[in-house]
Amino acid sequence: MTQTTQQLTFEEYLSYDDGTDIRYEWVDGELYPMTPATRQHGRIIFYLARLLAGEIQRLGQAWELGLGDVGVQTTERRVRIPDLCVLTLEQAQVIENIAAILTTPPLLVVEIVSPESIRRDYRTKRSEYAAVGIPEYWIVDLLAQKISILQLEEGFYDVYEFTGQASLVSPTFAELTLRPDQILRGI
Amino acid sequence: MTRTTQQLTFEEYLSYDDGTDVRCEWVDGELYPMTPASWGHKSIMRFLFLQFYLEIQRQGLGWEPYEDGLGVRTMQQRVRLPDLCIFQERPALARNEAAILTTPPLLVVEIVSPESISRDYRTKRSEYATFEITEYWIVDPLAQKVSILQLVEGFYDVREFTGQERIISPLFAELMLTANQILQGV
């Protein structure tokens, strides 16, 4: 993620349009374009979305999925766009017809690590997402071939790592059987 | 800290006065009165304040230490009252303005009490990191240890010190103090 050099207010960020389809995170007033995801990333996101959507329907939960198109405001000057997030219908209704930026914490967010995002995903966002109260945060790491599930407990995440064929334990999706090797392959 | 049940806006929090001198933190709209500090707690606070003050003078750092009562607005909906904080420079507030700062101090110290354990080690660990406070000390008389949390890429790395171990502070690299000296407050 390379940054542009302008300082934008929140309102300017909301209405920012440079004519491209590029989405931007907004961090301390500056725009950070989301570089196009690799085919590998896209495949993983679709795989997870399919599985989670199926489970949400099976459970009859009033939840929706955001796929890199829902912003989460983490501080007064930061809006993050997780690769995937689970939000309630109620939350979705608030952003139904306006810029899709949540000011309440989604139920779950997923980030897929890329070489330039390692420390941001494991460190910066680990503090930020915890501070705003996102109950569950997944870090999908192709480079290290592992999936970390961060569970929020008293405002801080405990990390549980899963590799290979181990069965993921997700508090939000307690009955779902998911394996890291399948997720990382995206099939 | 038990909380009252009302929801206050920031402006209401600023003007809140229940007739007592009890200070309150404001977290997600709710008031959390600070219970009176124990004597041990106060001794540690005073000791550290003086140590920081002397070290700042000695090194000519120009930093500003403050004891409790100074508010730090860590998030839109949160104002914390750290036991001790050090600012890089004197905050530019008007004299009649509320002593609540919105820029991060360099360093914050929290002294653990029985009801604040998770709050200090967990909640504030995420909160202070997101707010970008460079160094966060957790002084724990219950577990008899001093933890120094150093901000690295938005997340704190923790080093613990006990007994006669000399604490290592990235901000105060020349400070010669042991964990015991801090915990005893002398």
CSV table of C-alpha atoms in Angstrom, one decimal:
chain,number,residue,atom,x,y,z
A,1,MET,CA,0.0,0.0,0.0
A,2,THR,CA,1.7,3.2,-1.1
A,3,GLN,CA,0.1,6.5,0.1
A,4,THR,CA,-0.9,9.5,-1.9
A,5,THR,CA,0.2,12.8,-0.4
A,6,GLN,CA,-2.9,14.7,0.3
A,7,GLN,CA,-4.6,15.2,3.7
A,8,LEU,CA,-8.3,14.6,3.6
A,9,THR,CA,-11.0,15.2,6.1
A,10,PHE,CA,-13.5,12.4,6.8
A,11,GLU,CA,-16.1,14.2,4.6
A,12,GLU,CA,-13.6,14.6,1.8
A,13,TYR,CA,-12.7,10.9,2.1
A,14,LEU,CA,-16.4,9.9,1.8
A,15,SER,CA,-16.9,11.8,-1.4
A,16,TYR,CA,-13.5,11.1,-2.9
A,17,ASP,CA,-13.6,10.0,-6.4
A,18,ASP,CA,-10.6,9.9,-8.7
A,19,GLY,CA,-12.5,8.2,-11.5
A,20,THR,CA,-10.9,4.9,-11.0
A,21,ASP,CA,-12.4,1.9,-9.3
A,22,ILE,CA,-9.7,1.8,-6.7
A,23,ARG,CA,-10.9,1.7,-3.1
A,24,TYR,CA,-9.0,3.6,-0.4
A,25,GLU,CA,-8.4,3.1,3.2
A,26,TRP,CA,-8.0,6.4,5.1
A,27,VAL,CA,-5.3,6.4,7.8
A,28,ASP,CA,-4.5,9.6,9.7
A,29,GLY,CA,-6.0,11.7,7.0
A,30,GLU,CA,-4.1,10.1,4.1
A,31,LEU,CA,-5.4,7.8,1.4
A,32,TYR,CA,-4.0,4.4,1.0
A,33,PRO,CA,-5.2,2.7,-2.2
A,34,MET,CA,-6.0,-1.0,-1.9
A,35,THR,CA,-3.8,-2.5,-4.6
A,36,PRO,CA,-5.6,-5.1,-6.7
A,37,ALA,CA,-5.8,-8.4,-5.0
A,38,THR,CA,-3.9,-11.3,-6.5
A,39,ARG,CA,-6.0,-14.1,-8.1
A,40,GLN,CA,-5.0,-16.2,-5.1
A,41,HIS,CA,-6.4,-13.7,-2.6
A,42,GLY,CA,-9.6,-13.5,-4.7
A,43,ARG,CA,-10.0,-17.2,-4.7
A,44,ILE,CA,-9.6,-17.5,-0.9
A,45,ILE,CA,-12.1,-14.7,-0.3
A,46,PHE,CA,-14.7,-16.3,-2.5
A,47,TYR,CA,-14.1,-19.7,-0.9
A,48,LEU,CA,-14.6,-18.2,2.6
A,49,ALA,CA,-17.6,-16.1,1.5
A,50,ARG,CA,-19.3,-19.2,0.1
A,51,LEU,CA,-18.7,-21.2,3.2
A,52,LEU,CA,-19.7,-18.5,5.6
A,53,ALA,CA,-22.7,-17.4,3.6
A,54,GLY,CA,-23.9,-21.0,3.6
A,55,GLU,CA,-23.4,-21.3,7.4
A,56,ILE,CA,-25.1,-18.0,8.0
A,57,GLN,CA,-28.1,-19.3,6.0
A,58,ARG,CA,-28.1,-22.7,7.7
A,59,LEU,CA,-28.1,-21.0,11.1
A,60,GLY,CA,-30.8,-18.6,10.1
A,61,GLN,CA,-28.8,-15.7,11.3
A,62,ALA,CA,-29.7,-12.1,10.2
A,63,TRP,CA,-26.1,-11.5,9.0
A,64,GLU,CA,-24.5,-10.2,5.9
A,65,LEU,CA,-21.1,-10.5,4.3
A,66,GLY,CA,-19.0,-7.5,3.2
A,67,LEU,CA,-16.3,-8.4,0.6
A,68,GLY,CA,-13.8,-5.7,0.6
A,69,ASP,CA,-16.6,-3.1,0.2
A,70,VAL,CA,-17.4,-2.3,3.8
A,71,GLY,CA,-15.3,0.2,5.7
A,72,VAL,CA,-14.8,0.1,9.4
A,73,GLN,CA,-13.9,3.3,11.2
A,74,THR,CA,-11.3,2.4,13.8
A,75,THR,CA,-10.3,5.8,15.0
A,76,GLU,CA,-11.4,9.3,14.4
A,77,ARG,CA,-8.9,9.4,11.6
A,78,ARG,CA,-8.9,5.9,10.2
A,79,VAL,CA,-11.1,3.8,8.1
A,80,ARG,CA,-10.0,0.3,7.3
A,81,ILE,CA,-11.5,-1.9,4.6
A,82,PRO,CA,-11.2,-5.6,5.7
A,83,ASP,CA,-11.0,-8.2,3.0
A,84,LEU,CA,-14.1,-9.8,4.4
A,85,CYS,CA,-16.5,-8.9,7.2
A,86,VAL,CA,-19.6,-10.3,8.8
A,87,LEU,CA,-22.1,-7.6,9.8
A,88,THR,CA,-25.7,-7.7,11.2
A,89,LEU,CA,-28.6,-6.8,9.1
A,90,GLU,CA,-29.2,-3.9,11.5
A,91,GLN,CA,-25.7,-2.6,10.8
A,92,ALA,CA,-26.2,-3.1,7.0
A,93,GLN,CA,-29.4,-1.0,7.2
A,94,VAL,CA,-27.6,1.9,8.6
A,95,ILE,CA,-25.3,2.0,5.6
A,96,GLU,CA,-27.9,0.9,3.1
A,97,ASN,CA,-27.9,4.1,1.1
A,98,ILE,CA,-24.9,6.0,2.3
A,99,ALA,CA,-21.1,5.4,2.1
A,100,ALA,CA,-20.6,1.9,3.6
A,101,ILE,CA,-18.6,2.8,6.6
A,102,LEU,CA,-19.4,1.1,9.9
A,103,THR,CA,-19.0,3.0,13.1
A,104,THR,CA,-20.1,0.0,15.2
A,105,PRO,CA,-17.9,-3.1,15.2
A,106,PRO,CA,-18.8,-5.9,12.8
A,107,LEU,CA,-19.0,-9.4,14.2
A,108,LEU,CA,-15.9,-10.7,12.4
A,109,VAL,CA,-13.3,-9.4,10.0
A,110,VAL,CA,-10.8,-11.3,7.8
A,111,GLU,CA,-7.6,-10.0,6.5
A,112,ILE,CA,-5.4,-11.9,3.9
A,113,VAL,CA,-1.8,-11.1,4.5
A,114,SER,CA,0.4,-9.9,1.6
A,115,PRO,CA,4.2,-9.3,1.8
A,116,GLU,CA,3.8,-5.6,2.5
A,117,SER,CA,0.9,-6.0,5.0
A,118,ILE,CA,2.5,-8.4,7.5
A,119,ARG,CA,3.1,-6.0,10.4
A,120,ARG,CA,0.0,-4.0,9.7
A,121,ASP,CA,-2.2,-7.1,9.9
A,122,TYR,CA,-0.5,-8.8,12.9
A,123,ARG,CA,0.2,-5.7,14.9
A,124,THR,CA,-1.4,-2.4,14.0
A,125,LYS,CA,-4.8,-3.9,13.1
A,126,ARG,CA,-4.5,-6.3,16.1
A,127,SER,CA,-4.7,-3.2,18.4
A,128,GLU,CA,-7.1,-1.2,16.3
A,129,TYR,CA,-9.7,-3.9,15.7
A,130,ALA,CA,-9.6,-4.8,19.4
A,131,ALA,CA,-10.0,-1.2,20.5
A,132,VAL,CA,-13.2,-0.9,18.5
A,133,GLY,CA,-14.5,-4.2,19.8
A,134,ILE,CA,-14.6,-6.5,16.8
A,135,PRO,CA,-15.1,-9.9,18.6
A,136,GLU,CA,-13.3,-12.1,16.1
A,137,TYR,CA,-10.4,-11.3,13.7
A,138,TRP,CA,-9.0,-13.8,11.2
A,139,ILE,CA,-5.6,-13.4,9.7
A,140,VAL,CA,-5.1,-15.7,6.6
A,141,ASP,CA,-1.4,-16.0,6.0
A,142,LEU,CA,-0.4,-17.7,2.7
A,143,LEU,CA,3.3,-16.8,3.3
A,144,ALA,CA,3.4,-18.6,6.6
A,145,GLN,CA,0.7,-21.1,5.6
A,146,LYS,CA,-1.4,-20.5,8.7
A,147,ILE,CA,-4.6,-19.0,9.8
A,148,SER,CA,-4.8,-17.1,13.1
A,149,ILE,CA,-8.0,-16.6,14.8
A,150,LEU,CA,-7.9,-13.7,17.2
A,151,GLN,CA,-10.6,-13.8,19.9
A,152,LEU,CA,-11.5,-10.6,21.7
A,153,GLU,CA,-11.3,-11.0,25.5
A,154,GLU,CA,-11.6,-7.9,27.7
A,155,GLY,CA,-10.5,-5.6,24.9
A,156,PHE,CA,-7.4,-7.6,23.8
A,157,TYR,CA,-7.1,-10.4,21.3
A,158,ASP,CA,-5.8,-13.8,22.2
A,159,VAL,CA,-4.3,-15.6,19.2
A,160,TYR,CA,-5.0,-19.1,18.2
A,161,GLU,CA,-3.0,-20.5,15.2
A,162,PHE,CA,-4.1,-23.2,12.9
A,163,THR,CA,-2.2,-25.0,10.2
A,164,GLY,CA,-2.6,-27.9,7.8
A,165,GLN,CA,-5.6,-30.0,8.4
A,166,ALA,CA,-6.3,-28.8,11.9
A,167,SER,CA,-9.9,-27.8,12.5
A,168,LEU,CA,-10.4,-24.1,12.9
A,169,VAL,CA,-12.2,-23.0,16.1
A,170,SER,CA,-14.3,-20.0,15.5
A,171,PRO,CA,-16.6,-18.7,18.3
A,172,THR,CA,-18.8,-16.9,15.8
A,173,PHE,CA,-19.2,-20.0,13.6
A,174,ALA,CA,-18.9,-22.7,16.3
A,175,GLU,CA,-20.4,-25.5,14.2
A,176,LEU,CA,-18.5,-24.9,11.0
A,177,THR,CA,-15.7,-27.2,10.1
A,178,LEU,CA,-13.0,-25.3,8.3
A,179,ARG,CA,-9.4,-26.4,7.6
A,180,PRO,CA,-6.5,-24.1,6.9
A,181,ASP,CA,-5.2,-26.1,4.0
A,182,GLN,CA,-8.5,-25.9,2.2
A,183,ILE,CA,-8.8,-22.2,2.9
A,184,LEU,CA,-5.3,-21.4,1.8
A,185,ARG,CA,-5.9,-23.3,-1.4
A,186,GLY,CA,-9.2,-21.6,-1.8
A,187,ILE,CA,-11.0,-24.8,-2.8
B,1,MET,CA,-14.5,0.8,39.5
B,2,THR,CA,-18.3,0.3,39.3
B,3,ARG,CA,-20.1,2.3,36.8
B,4,THR,CA,-23.2,4.5,37.0
B,5,THR,CA,-25.9,3.6,34.5
B,6,GLN,CA,-26.3,6.9,32.6
B,7,GLN,CA,-25.2,7.6,29.1
B,8,LEU,CA,-23.4,10.9,28.7
B,9,THR,CA,-22.2,12.8,25.8
B,10,PHE,CA,-18.7,14.3,25.9
B,11,GLU,CA,-20.0,17.7,26.7
B,12,GLU,CA,-22.1,16.3,29.5
B,13,TYR,CA,-19.1,14.4,30.8
B,14,LEU,CA,-17.1,17.7,30.9
B,15,SER,CA,-19.7,19.4,33.0
B,16,TYR,CA,-20.6,16.4,35.2
B,17,ASP,CA,-20.7,17.3,38.9
B,18,ASP,CA,-22.3,15.1,41.4
B,19,GLY,CA,-21.1,17.2,44.3
B,20,THR,CA,-18.3,14.8,45.3
B,21,ASP,CA,-14.7,15.2,44.3
B,22,VAL,CA,-14.7,11.8,42.7
B,23,ARG,CA,-13.1,11.8,39.3
B,24,CYS,CA,-14.6,9.6,36.6
B,25,GLU,CA,-13.3,8.0,33.4
B,26,TRP,CA,-15.7,8.1,30.5
B,27,VAL,CA,-15.9,4.9,28.5
B,28,ASP,CA,-18.4,4.4,25.6
B,29,GLY,CA,-20.7,7.0,27.1
B,30,GLU,CA,-20.7,5.7,30.6
B,31,LEU,CA,-19.1,7.1,33.7
B,32,TYR,CA,-16.7,5.0,35.7
B,33,PRO,CA,-15.8,6.7,39.0
B,34,MET,CA,-12.2,6.1,40.1
B,35,THR,CA,-12.2,4.5,43.5
B,36,PRO,CA,-9.8,6.1,46.0
B,37,ALA,CA,-6.3,5.0,45.5
B,38,SER,CA,-4.6,2.9,48.2
B,39,TRP,CA,-1.6,4.4,50.1
B,40,GLY,CA,0.7,2.0,48.3
B,41,HIS,CA,-0.7,3.1,45.0
B,42,LYS,CA,-0.2,6.8,45.9
B,43,SER,CA,3.4,6.1,47.1
B,44,ILE,CA,4.3,4.4,43.8
B,45,MET,CA,2.8,7.3,41.8
B,46,ARG,CA,4.6,9.9,43.7
B,47,PHE,CA,7.9,8.0,43.6
B,48,LEU,CA,7.7,7.6,39.8
B,49,PHE,CA,6.7,11.1,39.2
B,50,LEU,CA,9.7,12.4,41.1
B,51,GLN,CA,12.0,9.9,39.4
B,52,PHE,CA,10.7,11.0,36.0
B,53,TYR,CA,10.9,14.7,36.9
B,54,LEU,CA,14.5,14.4,38.1
B,55,GLU,CA,15.6,12.3,35.1
B,56,ILE,CA,13.9,14.8,32.7
B,57,GLN,CA,15.8,17.6,34.4
B,58,ARG,CA,19.0,15.7,34.5
B,59,GLN,CA,18.9,15.0,30.8
B,60,GLY,CA,17.4,18.3,29.8
B,61,LEU,CA,14.7,16.5,27.9
B,62,GLY,CA,12.1,19.2,28.3
B,63,TRP,CA,9.3,16.7,28.7
B,64,GLU,CA,6.3,17.3,31.0
B,65,PRO,CA,5.2,14.7,33.6
B,66,TYR,CA,1.7,14.8,35.1
B,67,GLU,CA,0.2,12.9,37.9
B,68,ASP,CA,-3.4,11.6,38.0
B,69,GLY,CA,-6.2,13.8,37.2
B,70,LEU,CA,-5.1,14.6,33.7
B,71,GLY,CA,-7.6,13.2,31.1
B,72,VAL,CA,-6.6,11.6,27.9
B,73,ARG,CA,-9.2,11.2,25.2
B,74,THR,CA,-8.0,8.0,23.7
B,75,MET,CA,-11.1,7.4,21.5
B,76,GLN,CA,-14.1,9.4,20.4
B,77,GLN,CA,-16.1,7.8,23.2
B,78,ARG,CA,-13.4,7.4,25.9
B,79,VAL,CA,-11.5,9.5,28.3
B,80,ARG,CA,-9.0,7.8,30.6
B,81,LEU,CA,-7.3,9.2,33.7
B,82,PRO,CA,-3.9,7.5,33.7
B,83,ASP,CA,-2.0,7.4,37.0
B,84,LEU,CA,0.9,9.1,35.4
B,85,CYS,CA,1.7,10.5,31.9
B,86,ILE,CA,4.5,12.3,30.3
B,87,PHE,CA,4.0,14.7,27.4
B,88,GLN,CA,6.8,15.7,25.0
B,89,GLU,CA,5.8,19.3,25.5
B,90,ARG,CA,3.5,21.3,27.6
B,91,PRO,CA,0.0,20.9,26.2
B,92,ALA,CA,-1.4,24.0,24.7
B,93,LEU,CA,-4.7,24.3,26.6
B,94,ALA,CA,-6.4,27.5,27.8
B,95,ARG,CA,-6.4,27.8,31.6
B,96,ASN,CA,-10.1,27.4,31.9
B,97,GLU,CA,-10.3,24.5,29.5
B,98,ALA,CA,-10.9,21.0,30.7
B,99,ALA,CA,-7.7,19.2,31.3
B,100,ILE,CA,-8.4,16.5,28.7
B,101,LEU,CA,-5.9,16.0,26.0
B,102,THR,CA,-6.5,14.5,22.5
B,103,THR,CA,-2.9,14.0,21.5
B,104,PRO,CA,-1.0,11.0,22.8
B,105,PRO,CA,1.5,11.4,25.6
B,106,LEU,CA,4.9,9.8,25.2
B,107,LEU,CA,4.5,7.6,28.2
B,108,VAL,CA,1.7,6.4,30.5
B,109,VAL,CA,1.9,4.5,33.8
B,110,GLU,CA,-1.0,2.5,35.2
B,111,ILE,CA,-0.8,1.0,38.7
B,112,VAL,CA,-2.8,-2.2,38.9
B,113,SER,CA,-5.5,-2.6,41.6
B,114,PRO,CA,-7.5,-5.8,42.1
B,115,GLU,CA,-10.4,-4.5,40.0
B,116,SER,CA,-8.3,-3.1,37.2
B,117,ILE,CA,-6.3,-6.1,36.1
B,118,SER,CA,-8.0,-7.0,32.8
B,119,ARG,CA,-8.5,-3.3,32.1
B,120,ASP,CA,-4.8,-2.5,32.4
B,121,TYR,CA,-3.3,-5.6,30.8
B,122,ARG,CA,-5.8,-6.1,28.1
B,123,THR,CA,-8.3,-3.2,27.2
B,124,LYS,CA,-5.8,-0.4,27.7
B,125,ARG,CA,-3.1,-2.5,25.9
B,126,SER,CA,-5.1,-2.2,22.7
B,127,GLU,CA,-6.5,1.2,23.4
B,128,TYR,CA,-3.2,2.9,24.2
B,129,ALA,CA,-1.5,1.3,21.2
B,130,THR,CA,-4.2,2.5,18.8
B,131,PHE,CA,-3.8,5.9,20.3
B,132,GLU,CA,-0.1,5.6,19.7
B,133,ILE,CA,1.3,6.1,23.2
B,134,THR,CA,4.9,5.1,22.6
B,135,GLU,CA,5.6,3.5,26.0
B,136,TYR,CA,3.1,2.0,28.5
B,137,TRP,CA,4.2,0.9,32.0
B,138,ILE,CA,2.0,-1.4,34.1
B,139,VAL,CA,3.1,-1.4,37.7
B,140,ASP,CA,1.6,-4.4,39.4
B,141,PRO,CA,1.9,-4.6,43.2
B,142,LEU,CA,-0.3,-7.6,43.3
B,143,ALA,CA,1.9,-9.7,41.0
B,144,GLN,CA,5.0,-7.8,42.1
B,145,LYS,CA,6.2,-7.0,38.7
B,146,VAL,CA,6.7,-4.0,36.4
B,147,SER,CA,5.8,-4.5,32.7
B,148,ILE,CA,7.2,-2.1,30.1
B,149,LEU,CA,5.2,-2.1,26.9
B,150,GLN,CA,7.0,-0.7,23.8
B,151,LEU,CA,5.0,0.4,20.8
B,152,VAL,CA,6.2,-1.3,17.6
B,153,GLU,CA,4.2,-1.0,14.4
B,154,GLY,CA,1.0,-0.3,16.3
B,155,PHE,CA,1.2,-3.1,18.8
B,156,TYR,CA,3.0,-3.3,22.2
B,157,ASP,CA,5.8,-5.7,22.9
B,158,VAL,CA,6.0,-6.5,26.6
B,159,ARG,CA,9.1,-6.9,28.9
B,160,GLU,CA,8.5,-7.9,32.5
B,161,PHE,CA,10.8,-7.0,35.4
B,162,THR,CA,10.7,-8.3,38.9
B,163,GLY,CA,12.7,-8.1,42.1
B,164,GLN,CA,16.2,-6.5,41.8
B,165,GLU,CA,16.1,-6.5,38.0
B,166,ARG,CA,16.8,-3.1,36.6
B,167,ILE,CA,13.9,-1.9,34.4
B,168,ILE,CA,14.7,-1.1,30.8
B,169,SER,CA,12.8,1.8,29.4
B,170,PRO,CA,13.4,2.8,25.8
B,171,LEU,CA,12.4,6.4,26.5
B,172,PHE,CA,14.4,6.6,29.7
B,173,ALA,CA,17.4,4.6,28.6
B,174,GLU,CA,19.7,5.9,31.4
B,175,LEU,CA,17.2,5.5,34.2
B,176,MET,CA,18.5,3.3,37.0
B,177,LEU,CA,15.6,1.8,38.8
B,178,THR,CA,14.8,-1.8,39.9
B,179,ALA,CA,11.4,-3.3,39.8
B,180,ASN,CA,11.4,-3.5,43.7
B,181,GLN,CA,12.2,0.2,44.0
B,182,ILE,CA,9.2,1.1,41.9
B,183,LEU,CA,6.9,-1.4,43.6
B,184,GLN,CA,7.9,-0.2,47.1
B,185,GLY,CA,7.5,3.4,46.0
B,186,VAL,CA,10.7,4.4,47.8
